[in-house]
Every structure is written in structure tokens, then in C-alpha cells.
Short mmCIF file of C-alpha atoms in Angstrom, two decimals:
data_model
loop_
_atom_site.label_atom_id
_atom_site.label_comp_id
_atom_site.label_asym_id
_atom_site.label_seq_id
_atom_site.Cartn_x
_atom_site.Cartn_y
_atom_site.Cartn_z
CA PHE A 1 -41.23 24.41 -2.47
CA ARG A 2 -38.61 24.12 -5.20
CA SER A 3 -39.68 27.36 -6.50
CA ALA A 4 -38.94 29.03 -3.12
CA ILE A 5 -35.28 27.22 -2.84
CA SER A 6 -34.58 28.38 -6.21
CA TYR A 7 -35.31 32.06 -5.64
CA ILE A 8 -33.38 31.97 -2.35
CA GLN A 9 -30.44 30.42 -3.95
CA ARG A 10 -30.50 33.22 -6.78
CA ARG A 11 -30.69 35.78 -4.24
CA GLY A 12 -27.66 34.18 -2.45
CA LEU A 13 -29.24 33.23 0.72
CA GLY A 14 -27.96 30.32 2.93
CA SER A 15 -29.45 28.58 5.72
CA THR A 16 -27.82 31.27 8.18
CA GLU A 17 -30.12 33.99 6.51
CA ILE A 18 -32.97 31.59 6.32
CA ASP A 19 -33.03 30.85 10.09
CA ARG A 20 -31.98 34.13 11.15
CA PHE A 21 -34.89 35.96 9.31
CA GLY A 22 -37.43 33.11 9.54
CA LEU A 23 -38.07 32.69 6.08
CA GLY A 24 -40.72 30.15 5.07
CA TYR A 25 -42.89 29.01 2.29
CA ALA A 26 -46.64 29.19 1.92
CA GLY A 27 -47.78 26.05 -0.13
CA GLY A 28 -49.90 26.42 -3.36
CA SER A 29 -52.91 24.10 -2.16
CA GLY A 30 -54.76 27.10 -0.48
CA GLN A 31 -56.03 24.70 2.35
CA PHE A 32 -53.12 24.25 4.60
CA LEU A 33 -53.68 26.91 7.14
CA VAL A 34 -57.55 26.48 6.95
CA ASN A 35 -57.21 22.72 7.66
CA LEU A 36 -54.73 23.39 10.53
CA PHE A 37 -56.82 25.97 12.17
CA GLN A 38 -60.10 23.94 11.72
CA LYS A 39 -58.13 20.90 13.05
CA HIS A 40 -57.54 23.04 16.49
CA ASP A 41 -61.03 24.12 16.49
CA PHE A 42 -60.50 27.99 15.68
CA PRO A 43 -63.91 29.78 15.02
CA ALA A 44 -64.33 30.86 11.60
CA GLU A 45 -64.47 34.32 12.77
CA GLN A 46 -61.12 34.21 14.37
CA MET A 47 -59.60 32.58 11.24
CA GLU A 48 -60.62 35.32 9.04
CA GLN A 49 -59.71 38.03 11.58
CA SER A 50 -56.01 36.71 11.63
CA GLY A 51 -55.91 37.84 8.13
CA LEU A 52 -54.09 34.49 7.12
CA VAL A 53 -57.12 32.97 5.60
CA MET A 54 -59.91 34.68 3.47
CA ARG A 55 -63.87 33.75 3.11
CA ARG A 56 -64.84 32.37 -0.33
CA GLU A 57 -67.94 34.07 -1.87
CA GLY A 58 -69.58 30.74 -2.20
CA GLY A 59 -68.53 29.78 1.27
CA GLY A 60 -65.83 28.19 3.18
CA PHE A 61 -62.18 29.71 3.52
CA PHE A 62 -58.86 29.56 1.74
CA ASP A 63 -55.10 30.55 2.61
CA ARG A 64 -54.38 34.30 1.71
CA PHE A 65 -50.78 33.09 0.80
CA ARG A 66 -50.22 30.80 -1.74
CA ASN A 67 -46.81 29.71 -3.41
CA ARG A 68 -45.07 32.58 -1.78
CA LEU A 69 -41.73 33.12 0.18
CA MET A 70 -42.83 34.00 3.55
CA PHE A 71 -41.27 36.70 5.74
CA PRO A 72 -42.47 37.11 9.50
CA ILE A 73 -43.06 40.77 10.42
CA HIS A 74 -42.32 41.38 13.96
CA ASN A 75 -43.30 44.11 16.56
CA GLU A 76 -40.37 45.92 18.44
CA SER A 77 -40.36 43.12 21.04
CA GLY A 78 -39.72 40.48 18.54
CA LYS A 79 -43.43 38.81 18.21
CA THR A 80 -44.48 37.78 14.92
CA ILE A 81 -47.55 40.02 14.28
CA ALA A 82 -48.00 39.60 10.19
CA PHE A 83 -46.44 38.11 7.49
CA GLY A 84 -45.19 39.43 3.95
CA GLY A 85 -45.02 37.06 1.17
CA ARG A 86 -43.28 37.34 -2.36
CA ALA A 87 -44.81 35.69 -5.35
CA LEU A 88 -42.71 32.72 -6.72
CA SER A 89 -44.35 32.63 -10.21
CA GLU A 90 -44.46 35.50 -12.63
CA ASN A 91 -48.19 35.01 -12.94
CA ASP A 92 -48.87 35.74 -9.26
CA GLN A 93 -49.77 39.16 -8.28
CA PRO A 94 -49.11 41.16 -6.45
CA LYS A 95 -45.48 40.55 -6.25
CA TYR A 96 -45.49 41.20 -2.52
CA MET A 97 -48.54 40.81 -0.55
CA ASN A 98 -48.85 41.58 3.05
CA SER A 99 -51.14 40.64 5.87
CA PRO A 100 -54.00 42.94 6.21
CA GLU A 101 -54.27 45.40 9.04
CA THR A 102 -55.40 43.50 12.27
CA PRO A 103 -55.83 44.75 15.82
CA ILE A 104 -51.95 43.88 16.49
CA TYR A 105 -50.70 44.84 13.07
CA LYS A 106 -50.92 48.39 11.96
CA LYS A 107 -48.29 48.76 8.94
CA SER A 108 -48.11 52.58 9.17
CA TYR A 109 -46.61 51.95 12.68
CA VAL A 110 -44.28 48.89 11.82
CA LEU A 111 -40.58 48.83 10.53
CA TYR A 112 -39.54 45.44 9.17
CA ASN A 113 -36.38 44.42 11.07
CA LEU A 114 -36.75 46.96 13.96
CA HIS A 115 -36.64 44.11 16.58
CA ARG A 116 -32.94 43.22 15.35
CA ALA A 117 -31.83 46.70 14.54
CA LYS A 118 -32.39 48.51 17.51
CA GLU A 119 -29.07 47.78 19.25
CA GLY A 120 -27.30 48.74 15.95
CA ILE A 121 -29.25 51.59 15.66
CA ARG A 122 -28.22 52.82 19.33
CA LYS A 123 -24.71 51.74 18.82
CA GLU A 124 -24.30 53.53 15.51
CA ASP A 125 -26.60 56.10 16.09
CA ARG A 126 -28.20 55.86 12.77
CA VAL A 127 -30.84 54.02 10.95
CA VAL A 128 -30.50 52.60 7.51
CA LEU A 129 -33.88 52.93 5.67
CA VAL A 130 -34.35 50.52 2.53
CA GLU A 131 -37.16 49.45 0.28
CA GLY A 132 -38.09 46.15 1.21
CA TYR A 133 -37.55 42.64 3.10
CA MET A 134 -34.84 41.39 0.45
CA ASP A 135 -32.93 44.60 0.82
CA VAL A 136 -33.04 44.35 4.59
CA ILE A 137 -31.58 40.69 4.53
CA GLY A 138 -28.85 41.98 2.17
CA VAL A 139 -27.88 44.89 4.03
CA TYR A 140 -28.19 43.25 7.36
CA THR A 141 -26.12 40.05 6.13
CA SER A 142 -23.13 42.52 5.13
CA GLY A 143 -22.63 43.72 8.59
CA VAL A 144 -24.92 46.89 8.51
CA ASN A 145 -27.23 45.83 11.58
CA GLU A 146 -29.17 49.19 11.87
CA VAL A 147 -31.21 48.45 8.68
CA VAL A 148 -34.97 48.56 8.62
CA ALA A 149 -37.85 48.77 5.76
CA SER A 150 -41.14 50.55 6.13
CA CYS A 151 -44.04 48.37 5.96
CA GLY A 152 -46.57 49.40 3.36
CA THR A 153 -45.97 51.64 0.27
CA ALA A 154 -44.97 55.04 1.93
CA LEU A 155 -42.83 55.96 4.66
CA THR A 156 -45.31 57.38 7.47
CA THR A 157 -44.72 60.04 10.10
CA GLN A 158 -45.06 57.14 12.93
CA GLN A 159 -42.60 55.05 11.30
CA VAL A 160 -39.88 58.28 11.17
CA GLN A 161 -40.82 58.96 14.90
CA THR A 162 -40.11 55.47 15.75
CA MET A 163 -36.63 55.56 14.07
CA LYS A 164 -35.84 58.87 15.78
CA ARG A 165 -36.89 57.61 19.23
CA HIS A 166 -34.56 54.79 18.74
#
């Protein structure tokens, strides 16, 4: 947890940004979500389909996100549909890990922060596109509310069409 706080402080974020963007921390144990899902009797298949846990080769499950700063990814109406996690240790790769595609999360269609940016996009008649989550948070915090980032490694036609629609 301290590594997440340290990273957030180095990036100049305070409690306002943490709350506004719903930032969180995935612990390093690798069993927190697995235990929580099992406690609430989620079936193994559903746990795996969520993209939040993965099946071990030898049997059992483990949390996909471990020791990462977590960014909820929302659909246009503001519902959380996926997560992005930033590694907090130099040894953890990849640096950024995202939820896998699921029936409700198709990264080629999603723009990070669009649910917050929609009003600003319409008001300013423009979209500011940046590379990643932290870029969005920095630009948004500076007062440019019409800022989004693509989910995935490349900007897609669907994402461009979504920006144009707004």
C-alpha cells in the first residue's frame, strides 16, 4: 500500500484526484479477490470470466492485478466495466496491465474518462486525446475537462467515431 501512496504523491495527486478518479490499490497477496468471490459463492467460471482472476495451471485461482495502482475504466454512462493497473515495482511487468476483453469491455470501443469528459467536449466543441490514465488525470485536474485516452495500444476507428459523435 505504501508504494501506491508514494507513487501518487510523486505524481502530485491528492485526495481530490484519488476520489474523483476512483483510484485504488490491488494488494500483493494475489488472493484478495479470489477469497472475496469465494466468500460470496461466485462460481469458478464467473470468476474467471470477470477478468479479475486467473486460473492456475495446477488448479485454483489468483488475482490478475497484484501490487498495482488501480484505475477503474467506465463506459459512457459511468458504470465500471474494466480496470487498468500500473505496476508499482520496477520488477513487475508489464508497466500497465488492463482487464482482458469481456462481453462488457471491448477496449477498441472504450475511451478512458469519456463519461466525465462528455459535457466538456460538447461545451468546448473539441476532444483532447492523450496517451494514458495519468495523462488524463493531470490534464483534467488542470481544468481541461474534455480529455480522454484510448484504451489499448492504438487509437481505433470506433474510438474516433465515438469522439466525433460527442
